[in-house]
Short mmCIF file of N, CA and C in Angstrom, two decimals:
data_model
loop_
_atom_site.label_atom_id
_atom_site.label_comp_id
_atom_site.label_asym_id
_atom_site.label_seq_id
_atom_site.Cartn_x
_atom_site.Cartn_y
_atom_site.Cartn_z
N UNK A 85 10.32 -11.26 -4.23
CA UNK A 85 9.14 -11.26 -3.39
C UNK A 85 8.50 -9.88 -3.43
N UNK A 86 7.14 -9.79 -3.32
CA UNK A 86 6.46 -8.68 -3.36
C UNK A 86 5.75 -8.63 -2.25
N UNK A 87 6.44 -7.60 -1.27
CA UNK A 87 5.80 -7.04 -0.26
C UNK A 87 5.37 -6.02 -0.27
N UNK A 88 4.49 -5.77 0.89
CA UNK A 88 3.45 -4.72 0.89
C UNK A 88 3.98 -3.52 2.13
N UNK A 89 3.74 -2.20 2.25
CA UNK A 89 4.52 -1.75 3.27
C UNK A 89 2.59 -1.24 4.11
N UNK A 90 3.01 -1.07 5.14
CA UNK A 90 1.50 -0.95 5.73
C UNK A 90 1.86 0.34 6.30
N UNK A 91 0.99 1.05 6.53
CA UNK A 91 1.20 2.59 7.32
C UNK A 91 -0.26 2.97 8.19
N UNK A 92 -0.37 2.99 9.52
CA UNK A 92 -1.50 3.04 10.67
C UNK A 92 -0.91 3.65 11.45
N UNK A 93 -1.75 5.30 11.55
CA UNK A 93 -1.50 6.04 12.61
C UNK A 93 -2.86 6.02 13.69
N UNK A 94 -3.60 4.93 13.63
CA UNK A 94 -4.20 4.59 15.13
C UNK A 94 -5.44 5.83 15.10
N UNK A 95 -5.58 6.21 13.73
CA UNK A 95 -7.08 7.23 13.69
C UNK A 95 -7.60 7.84 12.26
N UNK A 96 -6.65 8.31 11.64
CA UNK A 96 -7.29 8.90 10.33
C UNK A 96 -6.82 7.98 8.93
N UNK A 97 -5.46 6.96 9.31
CA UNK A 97 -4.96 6.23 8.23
C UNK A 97 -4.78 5.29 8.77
N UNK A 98 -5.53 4.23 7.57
CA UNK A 98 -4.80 2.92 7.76
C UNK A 98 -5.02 2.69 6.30
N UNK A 99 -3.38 2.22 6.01
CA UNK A 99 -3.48 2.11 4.31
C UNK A 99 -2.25 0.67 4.14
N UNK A 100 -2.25 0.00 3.27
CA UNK A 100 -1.22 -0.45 2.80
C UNK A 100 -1.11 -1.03 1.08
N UNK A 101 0.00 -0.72 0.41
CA UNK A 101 0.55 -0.23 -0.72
C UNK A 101 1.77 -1.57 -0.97
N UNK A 102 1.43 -2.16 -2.16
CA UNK A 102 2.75 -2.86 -2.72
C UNK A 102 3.64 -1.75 -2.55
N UNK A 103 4.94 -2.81 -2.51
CA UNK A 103 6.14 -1.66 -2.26
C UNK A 103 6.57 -1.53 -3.82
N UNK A 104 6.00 -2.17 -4.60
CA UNK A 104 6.80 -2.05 -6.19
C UNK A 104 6.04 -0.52 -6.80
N UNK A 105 5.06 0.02 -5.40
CA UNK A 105 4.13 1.48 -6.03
C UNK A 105 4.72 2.65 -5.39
N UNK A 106 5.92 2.15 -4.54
CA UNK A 106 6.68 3.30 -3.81
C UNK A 106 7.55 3.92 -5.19
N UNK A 107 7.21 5.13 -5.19
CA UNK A 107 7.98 6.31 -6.25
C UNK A 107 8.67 7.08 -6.05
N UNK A 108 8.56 7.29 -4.66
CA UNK A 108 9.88 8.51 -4.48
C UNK A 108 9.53 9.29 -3.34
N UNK A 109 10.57 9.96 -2.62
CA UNK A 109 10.10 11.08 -1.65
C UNK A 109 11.16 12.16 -1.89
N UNK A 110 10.35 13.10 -1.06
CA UNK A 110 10.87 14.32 -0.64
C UNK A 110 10.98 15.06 0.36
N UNK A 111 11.78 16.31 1.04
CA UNK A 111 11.85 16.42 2.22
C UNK A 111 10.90 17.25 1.82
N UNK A 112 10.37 18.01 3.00
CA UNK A 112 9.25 19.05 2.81
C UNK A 112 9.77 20.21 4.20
N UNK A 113 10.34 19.66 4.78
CA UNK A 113 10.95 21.08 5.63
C UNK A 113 12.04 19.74 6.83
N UNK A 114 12.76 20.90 7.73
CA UNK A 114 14.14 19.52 8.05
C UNK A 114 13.09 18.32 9.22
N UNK A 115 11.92 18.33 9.40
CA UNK A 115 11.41 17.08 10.18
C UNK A 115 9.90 16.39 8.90
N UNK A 116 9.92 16.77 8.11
CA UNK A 116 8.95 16.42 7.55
C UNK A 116 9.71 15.60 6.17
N UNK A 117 9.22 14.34 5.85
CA UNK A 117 9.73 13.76 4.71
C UNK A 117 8.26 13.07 3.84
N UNK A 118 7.98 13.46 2.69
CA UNK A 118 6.81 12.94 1.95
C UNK A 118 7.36 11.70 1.09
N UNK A 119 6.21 10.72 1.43
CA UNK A 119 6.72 9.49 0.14
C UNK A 119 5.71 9.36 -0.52
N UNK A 120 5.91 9.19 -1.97
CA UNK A 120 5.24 9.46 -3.02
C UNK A 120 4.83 7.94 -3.45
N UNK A 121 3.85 7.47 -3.93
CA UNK A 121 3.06 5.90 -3.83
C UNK A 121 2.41 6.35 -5.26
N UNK A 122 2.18 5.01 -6.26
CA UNK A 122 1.11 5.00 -6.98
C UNK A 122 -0.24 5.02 -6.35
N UNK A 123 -1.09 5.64 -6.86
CA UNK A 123 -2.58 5.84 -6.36
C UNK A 123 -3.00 4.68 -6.18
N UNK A 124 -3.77 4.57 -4.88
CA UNK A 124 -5.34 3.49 -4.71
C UNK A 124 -6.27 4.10 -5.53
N UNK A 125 -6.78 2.84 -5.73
CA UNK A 125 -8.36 3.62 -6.44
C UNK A 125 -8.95 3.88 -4.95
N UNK A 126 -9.81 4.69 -5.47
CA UNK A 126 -10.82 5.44 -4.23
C UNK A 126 -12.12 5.96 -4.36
N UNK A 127 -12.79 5.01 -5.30
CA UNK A 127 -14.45 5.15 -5.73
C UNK A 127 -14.49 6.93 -5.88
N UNK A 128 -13.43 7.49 -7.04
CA UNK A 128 -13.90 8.56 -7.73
C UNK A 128 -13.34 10.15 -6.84
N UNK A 129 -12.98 9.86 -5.27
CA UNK A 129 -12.36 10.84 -4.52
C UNK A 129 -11.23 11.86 -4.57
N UNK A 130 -10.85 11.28 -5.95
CA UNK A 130 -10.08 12.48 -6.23
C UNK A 130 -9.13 11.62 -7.34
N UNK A 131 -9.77 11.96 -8.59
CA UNK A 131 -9.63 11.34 -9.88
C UNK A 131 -8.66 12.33 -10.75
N UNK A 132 -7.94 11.51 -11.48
CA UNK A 132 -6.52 12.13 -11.86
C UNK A 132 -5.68 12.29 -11.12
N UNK A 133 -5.48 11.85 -9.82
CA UNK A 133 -4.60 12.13 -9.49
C UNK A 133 -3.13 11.38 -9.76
N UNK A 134 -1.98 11.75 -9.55
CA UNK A 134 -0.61 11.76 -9.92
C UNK A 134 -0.22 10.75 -8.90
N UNK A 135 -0.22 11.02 -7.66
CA UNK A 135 0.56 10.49 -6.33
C UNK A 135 -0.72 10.25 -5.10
N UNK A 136 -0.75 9.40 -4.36
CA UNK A 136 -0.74 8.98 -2.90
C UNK A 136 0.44 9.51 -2.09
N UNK A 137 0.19 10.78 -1.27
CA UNK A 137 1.54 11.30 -0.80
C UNK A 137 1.03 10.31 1.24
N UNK A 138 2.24 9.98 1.49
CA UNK A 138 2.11 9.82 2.95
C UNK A 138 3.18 10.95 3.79
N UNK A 139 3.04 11.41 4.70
CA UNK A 139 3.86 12.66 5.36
C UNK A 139 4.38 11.65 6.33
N UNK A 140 5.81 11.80 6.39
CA UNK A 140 6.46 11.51 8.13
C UNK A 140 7.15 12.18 8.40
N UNK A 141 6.43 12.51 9.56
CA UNK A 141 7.18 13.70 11.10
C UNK A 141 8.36 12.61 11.59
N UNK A 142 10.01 13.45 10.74
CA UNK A 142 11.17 12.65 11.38
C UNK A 142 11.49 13.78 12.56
N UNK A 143 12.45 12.58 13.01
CA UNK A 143 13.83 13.33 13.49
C UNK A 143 14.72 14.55 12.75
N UNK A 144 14.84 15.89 13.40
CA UNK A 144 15.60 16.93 12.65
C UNK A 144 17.00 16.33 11.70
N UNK A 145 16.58 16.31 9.91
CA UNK A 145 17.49 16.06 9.75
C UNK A 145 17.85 14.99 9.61
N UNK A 146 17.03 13.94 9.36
CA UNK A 146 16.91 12.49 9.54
C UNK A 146 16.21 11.71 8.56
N UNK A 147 16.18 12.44 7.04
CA UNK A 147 15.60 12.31 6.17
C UNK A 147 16.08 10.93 5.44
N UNK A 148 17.40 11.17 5.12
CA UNK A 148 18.75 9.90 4.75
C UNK A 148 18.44 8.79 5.03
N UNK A 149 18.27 8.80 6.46
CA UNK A 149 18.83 8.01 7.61
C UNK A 149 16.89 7.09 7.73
N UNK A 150 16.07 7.58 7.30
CA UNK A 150 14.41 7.03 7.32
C UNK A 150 14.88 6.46 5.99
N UNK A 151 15.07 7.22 4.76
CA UNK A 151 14.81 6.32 3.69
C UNK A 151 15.30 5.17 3.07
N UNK A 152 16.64 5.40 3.70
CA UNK A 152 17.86 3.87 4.31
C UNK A 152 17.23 2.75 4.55
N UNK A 153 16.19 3.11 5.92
CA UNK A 153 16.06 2.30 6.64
C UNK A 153 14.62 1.59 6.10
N UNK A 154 14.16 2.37 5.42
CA UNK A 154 12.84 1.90 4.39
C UNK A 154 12.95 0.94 3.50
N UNK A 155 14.24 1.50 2.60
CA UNK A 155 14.81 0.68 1.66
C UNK A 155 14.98 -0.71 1.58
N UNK A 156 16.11 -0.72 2.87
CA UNK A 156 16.79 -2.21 3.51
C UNK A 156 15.31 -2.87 4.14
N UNK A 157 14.13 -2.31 4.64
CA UNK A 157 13.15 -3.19 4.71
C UNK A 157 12.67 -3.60 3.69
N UNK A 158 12.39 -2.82 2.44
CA UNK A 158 11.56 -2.89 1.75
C UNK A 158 12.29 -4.21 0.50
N UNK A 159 13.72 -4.35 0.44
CA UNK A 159 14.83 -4.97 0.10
C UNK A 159 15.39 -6.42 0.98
N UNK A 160 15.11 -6.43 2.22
CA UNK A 160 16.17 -7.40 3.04
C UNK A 160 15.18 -8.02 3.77
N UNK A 161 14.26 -7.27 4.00
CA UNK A 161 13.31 -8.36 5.02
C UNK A 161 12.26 -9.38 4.29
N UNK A 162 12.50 -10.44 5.47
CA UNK A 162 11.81 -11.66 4.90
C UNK A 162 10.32 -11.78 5.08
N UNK A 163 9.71 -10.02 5.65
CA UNK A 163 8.24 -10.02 5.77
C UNK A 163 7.61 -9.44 4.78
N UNK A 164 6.36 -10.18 4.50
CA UNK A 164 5.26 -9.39 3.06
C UNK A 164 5.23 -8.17 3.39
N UNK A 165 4.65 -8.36 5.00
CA UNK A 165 3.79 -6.90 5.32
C UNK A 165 5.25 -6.46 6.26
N UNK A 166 5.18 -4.66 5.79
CA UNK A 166 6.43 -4.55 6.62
C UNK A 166 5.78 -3.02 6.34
N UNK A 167 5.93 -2.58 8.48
CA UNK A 167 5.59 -1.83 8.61
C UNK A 167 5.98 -0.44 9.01
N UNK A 168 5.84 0.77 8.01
CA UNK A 168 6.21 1.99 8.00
C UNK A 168 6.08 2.21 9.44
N UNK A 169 4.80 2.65 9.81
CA UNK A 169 4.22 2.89 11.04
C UNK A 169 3.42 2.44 11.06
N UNK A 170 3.35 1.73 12.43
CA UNK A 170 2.34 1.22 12.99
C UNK A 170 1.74 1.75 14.43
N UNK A 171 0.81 2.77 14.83
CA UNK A 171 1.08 3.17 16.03
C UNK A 171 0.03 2.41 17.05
N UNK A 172 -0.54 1.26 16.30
CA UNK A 172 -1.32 0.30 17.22
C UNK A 172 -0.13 -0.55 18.20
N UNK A 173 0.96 -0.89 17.20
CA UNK A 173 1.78 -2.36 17.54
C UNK A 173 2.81 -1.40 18.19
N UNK A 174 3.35 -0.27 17.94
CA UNK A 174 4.79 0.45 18.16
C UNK A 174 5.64 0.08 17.51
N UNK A 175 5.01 -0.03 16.19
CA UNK A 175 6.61 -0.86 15.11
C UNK A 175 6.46 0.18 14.29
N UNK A 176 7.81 0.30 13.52
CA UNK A 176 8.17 1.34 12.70
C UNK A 176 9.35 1.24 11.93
N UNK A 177 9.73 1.42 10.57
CA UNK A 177 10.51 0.93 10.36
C UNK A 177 11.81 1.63 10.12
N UNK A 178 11.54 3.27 10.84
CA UNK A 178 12.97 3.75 11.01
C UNK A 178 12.54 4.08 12.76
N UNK A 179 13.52 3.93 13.44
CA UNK A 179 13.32 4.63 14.75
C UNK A 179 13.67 6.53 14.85
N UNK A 180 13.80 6.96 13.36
CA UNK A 180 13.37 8.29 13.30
C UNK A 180 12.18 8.85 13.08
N UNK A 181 11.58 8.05 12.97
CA UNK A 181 10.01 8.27 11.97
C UNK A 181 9.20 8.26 13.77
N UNK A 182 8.47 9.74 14.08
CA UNK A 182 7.53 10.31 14.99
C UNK A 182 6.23 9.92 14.81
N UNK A 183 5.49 10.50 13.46
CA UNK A 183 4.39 10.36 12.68
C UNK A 183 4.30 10.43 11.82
N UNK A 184 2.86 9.97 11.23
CA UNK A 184 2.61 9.44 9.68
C UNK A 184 1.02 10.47 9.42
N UNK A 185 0.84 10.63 8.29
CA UNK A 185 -0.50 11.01 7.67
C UNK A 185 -0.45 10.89 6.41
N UNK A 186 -1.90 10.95 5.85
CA UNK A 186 -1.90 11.30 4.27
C UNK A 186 -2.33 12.36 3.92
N UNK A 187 -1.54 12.02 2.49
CA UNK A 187 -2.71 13.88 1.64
C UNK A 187 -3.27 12.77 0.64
N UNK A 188 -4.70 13.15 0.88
CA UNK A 188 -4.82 12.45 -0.71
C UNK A 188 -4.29 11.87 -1.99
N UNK A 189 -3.99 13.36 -2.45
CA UNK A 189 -3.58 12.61 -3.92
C UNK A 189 -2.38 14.32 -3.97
N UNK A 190 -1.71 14.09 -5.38
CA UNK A 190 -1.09 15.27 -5.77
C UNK A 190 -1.66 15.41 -6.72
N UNK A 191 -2.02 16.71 -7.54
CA UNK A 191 -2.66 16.72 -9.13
C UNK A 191 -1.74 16.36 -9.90
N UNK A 192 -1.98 16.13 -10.95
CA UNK A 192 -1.05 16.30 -12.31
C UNK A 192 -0.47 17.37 -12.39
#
């Protein structure tokens, strides 16, 4: 099955991404974890780019323990849409995960 993971922080993002375009993350300091997505197109906004990065503000140290819990959704659940963050609904799919944003793109 090909589900989609959705990510809405209730003001500057609302995005959602097949999960077969999730590529990878990284920590970026001990509460910050980046996940790396194949690009949306985006009518020309920033062309060439490499990555769709999304940022989540974890729990100190709780990097493991989010991408676990990403996984087993993104793997075990019987929903299309399955949601990173949602801060309309209060669903989320690690209860470490604070906040969400994007960066655009990464260069090459």
């Amino acid at each position: 099955m090909n589900n989609f993971l959705y990510i809405d922080n209730n003001s500057t993002l609302k995005v959602m991404y097949p999960s077969v375009s999730f590529k990878g993350s990284s920590p970026t300091s001990d509460t910050t974890l980046e996940l790396y997505f194949t690009p949306l197109p985006e009518e020309g906004r920033a062309p060439g780019k490499d990555n769709d990065i999304v940022e989540l503000t974890i729990v100190t140290n709780k990097h493991k323990e989010v991408l676990q819990d990403i996984v087993h959704s993104i793997f075990y659940s019987d929903d299309y849409l399955i949601a990173i963050f949602d801060s309309v609904l209060g669903v989320k799919a690690s209860t470490h995960i604070s906040a969400v944003a994007r960066t655009a793109s990464s260069e090459p």
